[in-house]
Amino acid sequence: MTSLPTIATVIGSGTMGPGIAATLARAGATVRLYDISDEAIARAESAYGIVTGVLEAVGSPTVPGGSVSFGTDLDEALAGTGLIIEAVPEKLELKQKVFADIEARVGDDVIIATNTSGIPITTMAESMSHPGRLIGMHWSNPPHLIPMIEIIPGQATDLALVDKLVEIVKAFNYTPVVEKEIPGFVENRVLYAILRECMALLEEGIVTPEGLDACVKWGIGYKLSVVGPTRLLDMAGLDIYQAVSSYLNKELDVSTDTPQFIKDKIAAGQLGFKSGGGMYEYGEGDVDAKRKEIITGLIAARKTLSSIPNV
Ligand SMILES: NC(=O)C1=CN([C@@H]2O[C@H](COP(=O)(O)OP(=O)(O)OC[C@H]3O[C@@H](n4cnc5c(N)ncnc54)[C@H](O)[C@@H]3O)[C@@H](O)[C@H]2O)C=CC1
Ligand SMILES: Cc1ncc(C=O)c(C(=O)O)c1O
């Protein structure tokens, strides 16, 4: 018997919501995807069509009976639900308001999972009437393609929820990684350590964006997609790690704020794909073309990585 709830609700249908909803629905759940405006729902319906095409392309199996419905009525979205996944913007006060709206509408036993990128679960739960039911469930982007989810209990989380969520994640064939709570959790701490150094190298003019992307893609991403950092140390030799880290660690960037050149770009409206330019410039049609190339690459890489052993 599957541990996936019959009905699940995803709150927030932006970048992450449609892929999360599609993944649960293909595993057989009835999913309700909720957002606050008709415009957001229209965008989500269109994104959901693309996500479904991608899942077909990777040969993701479909359990009969699953479905996704879209709407702006919170009562309808929450009726009878067994699992709520919150995916609204990364703002503490907004998330706390959403939890209050949810708690007023559902029974005490309904799991509330948050897809926060790294706000501590303990902090978010402080304003809740039943803080034991909140747990971190951090999907990686794109959520329908990256088959790993971080599970993070806060200090108040009912520990039985951890086991429940592990079983739910396994029910849709993803790998659950249970962690102790720490800001940013594990994935984003590692990613942001890499990004901090990358941005510092760009800011200092050590390498071009094109050079940086090629170096990190092949020198780090390609290798780490197969071996993982712990096994990599065995492959390289712990003595080599000691020799290099003894002089290199003290050279690495330790800045605590976002680099100024990124702040300047944001102030100039350069946010990346969503504004038509960011780290790179994009002409007419370029963003769509890049998005397609990335998805095609991720589909091919996932097929390959799924077919080789976990080393
Ligand atoms: N974008 C990414 O790569 C990843 C994001 N996350 C996290 O997932 C969460 C959502 O991120 P995105 O999908 O990127 O955000 P987004 O900004 O693309 O989408 C958020 C959606 O929430 C909706 N929303 C706003 N207020 C709402 C409310 N009160 N009730 C319901 N919906 C509401 C917005 O209309 C929007 O459609 C954030 O906490 C983010 O840190 C986690 C992993 C990856
Ligand atoms: C830059 C960045 N920041 C946060 C997240 C996830 O929380 C991601 C991601 O890809 O999942 C990301 O790329």
XYZ file of C-alpha atoms in Angstrom, residues 15-289:
275
model
C 8.579 28.264 -10.537
C 8.309 25.246 -8.212
C 4.571 24.527 -7.772
C 3.655 22.980 -11.151
C 6.609 20.515 -11.139
C 5.876 19.466 -7.548
C 2.183 18.989 -8.348
C 2.940 16.972 -11.491
C 5.366 14.679 -9.650
C 2.790 13.837 -6.960
C -0.006 13.401 -9.509
C 2.013 10.973 -11.634
C 2.487 8.873 -8.500
C -1.311 8.661 -8.183
C -2.285 11.582 -5.916
C -5.175 13.953 -6.502
C -3.339 17.274 -6.367
C -4.803 20.723 -5.921
C -2.536 23.557 -6.992
C -3.540 26.833 -5.358
C -2.479 30.432 -6.040
C -3.837 33.865 -5.267
C -4.641 35.207 -8.744
C -6.153 34.042 -12.010
C -2.997 35.268 -13.808
C -0.792 33.052 -11.657
C -3.099 30.091 -12.288
C -3.039 30.707 -16.057
C 0.790 30.731 -15.988
C 0.775 27.566 -13.886
C -1.526 25.742 -16.322
C 0.812 26.591 -19.155
C 3.902 25.572 -17.112
C 2.164 22.335 -16.126
C 1.737 21.456 -19.817
C 5.493 21.867 -20.354
C 6.323 19.877 -17.193
C 4.084 17.016 -18.336
C 5.873 16.921 -21.693
C 9.230 16.723 -19.891
C 8.018 13.875 -17.668
C 6.860 11.984 -20.752
C 10.278 12.532 -22.318
C 12.114 11.047 -19.310
C 9.749 8.081 -19.334
C 8.432 8.839 -15.845
C 5.862 6.141 -14.991
C 2.242 7.146 -14.318
C 0.121 5.582 -11.586
C -3.529 5.689 -12.748
C -5.912 7.959 -10.865
C -3.604 10.921 -10.304
C -4.658 14.404 -11.370
C -3.917 18.098 -10.897
C -6.603 20.770 -10.560
C -5.909 24.498 -10.373
C -7.686 27.187 -8.394
C -7.779 30.327 -6.271
C -10.224 29.058 -3.621
C -8.241 28.046 -0.523
C -11.147 26.153 1.100
C -11.539 24.018 -2.017
C -7.785 23.463 -2.285
C -7.575 22.215 1.307
C -10.752 20.121 1.564
C -9.855 16.532 2.508
C -6.131 17.040 1.976
C -3.544 14.879 3.748
C -0.387 16.747 2.745
C 0.133 20.451 2.134
C 3.287 21.667 0.416
C 3.886 25.403 0.753
C 5.807 26.980 -2.148
C 5.151 30.720 -1.843
C 7.946 33.346 -2.115
C 10.867 33.123 0.318
C 9.572 35.674 2.856
C 9.161 34.671 6.489
C 6.118 36.860 7.235
C 4.308 35.711 4.083
C 4.907 32.046 4.868
C 3.725 32.540 8.466
C 0.536 34.222 7.208
C -0.047 31.318 4.812
C 0.411 28.780 7.653
C -2.128 30.687 9.772
C -4.646 30.639 6.889
C -4.060 26.923 6.433
C -4.240 26.000 10.120
C -7.626 27.713 10.381
C -8.967 25.326 7.735
C -7.489 21.861 8.316
C -7.438 19.215 11.070
C -4.472 18.912 13.460
C -3.204 15.738 11.775
C -2.584 17.251 8.328
C 1.107 17.550 7.462
C 2.308 21.004 6.446
C 5.583 20.808 4.527
C 7.489 23.899 3.453
C 9.665 24.122 0.371
C 11.677 26.995 1.859
C 15.199 27.227 0.439
C 16.630 27.604 3.921
C 14.630 29.669 6.411
C 14.868 27.682 9.679
C 11.749 25.572 10.225
C 11.873 26.413 13.950
C 11.570 30.137 13.180
C 8.694 29.629 10.756
C 6.813 27.395 13.225
C 6.979 29.950 16.070
C 3.730 31.622 14.999
C 1.790 28.366 14.463
C -0.852 26.944 16.766
C 0.429 23.383 16.051
C 4.157 23.829 15.330
C 4.730 20.063 15.548
C 3.094 19.571 12.145
C 5.517 21.787 10.169
C 8.461 20.147 8.436
C 10.950 21.209 5.756
C 10.594 19.464 2.394
C 13.134 21.090 0.113
C 12.799 20.153 -3.555
C 15.537 21.112 -5.972
C 14.746 23.039 -9.168
C 13.380 21.707 -11.536
C 11.424 19.653 -8.999
C 10.010 17.183 -11.529
C 13.526 16.271 -12.728
C 15.754 16.260 -9.621
C 14.813 13.056 -7.753
C 16.113 14.095 -4.325
C 14.360 15.916 -1.485
C 15.844 17.261 1.737
C 13.701 16.592 4.810
C 14.320 18.922 7.741
C 12.541 18.738 11.090
C 12.565 21.892 13.206
C 12.962 21.847 16.974
C 9.188 21.546 17.459
C 8.488 19.089 14.635
C 6.782 15.863 15.678
C 9.517 13.303 14.880
C 6.958 10.761 13.634
C 6.476 13.173 10.716
C 10.021 12.573 9.562
C 9.360 8.866 9.005
C 6.011 9.621 7.379
C 7.562 12.080 4.954
C 10.425 9.704 4.147
C 7.836 7.072 3.164
C 5.876 9.605 1.110
C 9.009 10.670 -0.784
C 9.967 7.048 -1.440
C 6.417 6.420 -2.709
C 7.143 8.652 -5.695
C 10.617 7.184 -6.171
C 12.652 10.145 -4.962
C 15.616 9.890 -2.584
C 14.866 11.450 0.830
C 17.815 13.026 2.674
C 17.035 13.660 6.351
C 19.055 16.478 7.889
C 19.452 18.373 11.142
C 18.207 21.930 10.893
C 20.750 24.557 9.843
C 20.179 27.779 7.827
C 20.219 26.984 4.097
C 20.092 23.246 4.812
C 22.755 21.088 3.151
C 22.136 21.567 -0.563
C 22.024 25.352 -0.534
C 24.964 25.647 1.889
C 27.099 23.728 -0.589
C 25.644 25.520 -3.622
C 26.047 28.958 -2.046
C 29.637 28.189 -0.999
C 30.358 27.425 -4.664
C 28.406 30.468 -5.887
C 30.187 32.792 -3.428
C 33.574 31.776 -4.764
C 32.345 31.915 -8.381
C 30.961 35.449 -7.970
C 34.193 36.599 -6.293
C 36.252 35.219 -9.196
C 34.039 37.097 -11.668
C 34.128 40.306 -9.634
C 37.930 40.199 -9.502
C 38.108 39.579 -13.275
C 40.006 36.304 -12.836
C 37.911 34.528 -15.466
C 35.127 35.339 -17.935
C 31.544 34.116 -17.312
C 31.943 31.712 -20.257
C 35.244 30.404 -18.879
C 33.814 30.022 -15.376
C 30.791 28.096 -16.666
C 32.975 25.720 -18.706
C 35.420 25.177 -15.832
C 32.754 24.465 -13.217
C 30.570 22.399 -15.551
C 33.330 19.997 -16.577
C 35.828 20.246 -13.731
C 33.252 20.037 -10.930
C 29.681 19.374 -12.102
C 30.484 16.457 -14.413
C 32.606 14.650 -11.816
C 30.344 15.365 -8.859
C 27.286 14.150 -10.781
C 28.879 10.702 -10.707
C 30.855 10.464 -7.458
C 29.671 12.902 -4.760
C 32.120 14.943 -2.653
C 32.904 12.267 -0.047
C 33.834 9.609 -2.619
C 35.708 12.272 -4.594
C 38.131 12.653 -1.671
C 38.860 8.924 -1.764
C 39.412 9.167 -5.510
C 41.736 12.175 -5.222
C 43.492 11.032 -2.013
C 43.013 12.548 1.448
C 46.700 13.522 1.466
C 46.157 15.624 -1.652
C 43.144 17.249 -0.011
C 45.277 18.089 3.027
C 48.129 19.431 0.907
C 45.870 21.710 -1.157
C 43.447 22.782 1.592
C 46.379 23.764 3.858
C 47.268 26.695 1.562
C 44.027 27.204 -0.403
C 41.298 27.346 2.262
C 42.627 30.603 3.684
C 42.551 32.191 0.204
C 38.873 31.462 -0.446
C 36.246 34.182 -0.402
C 34.611 34.734 2.992
C 32.362 37.719 2.230
C 29.058 37.712 4.088
C 26.941 39.869 1.760
C 25.737 39.587 -1.839
C 28.440 40.932 -4.221
C 27.972 44.582 -5.251
C 27.924 43.800 -8.990
C 24.937 41.479 -8.468
C 23.124 44.169 -6.457
C 23.806 46.644 -9.284
C 22.340 44.268 -11.861
C 19.220 43.746 -9.757
C 18.831 47.525 -9.332
C 19.018 47.826 -13.133
C 16.223 45.235 -13.517
C 18.551 42.477 -14.691
C 17.227 39.378 -12.927
C 18.092 36.644 -15.418
C 15.716 34.659 -17.657
C 12.649 36.223 -16.036
C 13.673 39.760 -17.124
C 15.395 38.857 -20.393
C 18.929 39.464 -19.125
C 21.132 38.984 -16.057
C 24.583 37.449 -16.055
C 24.289 37.102 -19.851
C 22.330 39.204 -22.357
C 19.524 37.541 -24.323
C 18.060 38.622 -27.654
C 14.614 37.841 -29.048
C 13.822 34.122 -28.513
C 17.120 33.394 -26.751
C 15.607 32.784 -23.312
C 13.155 30.185 -24.637
C 15.951 28.535 -26.603
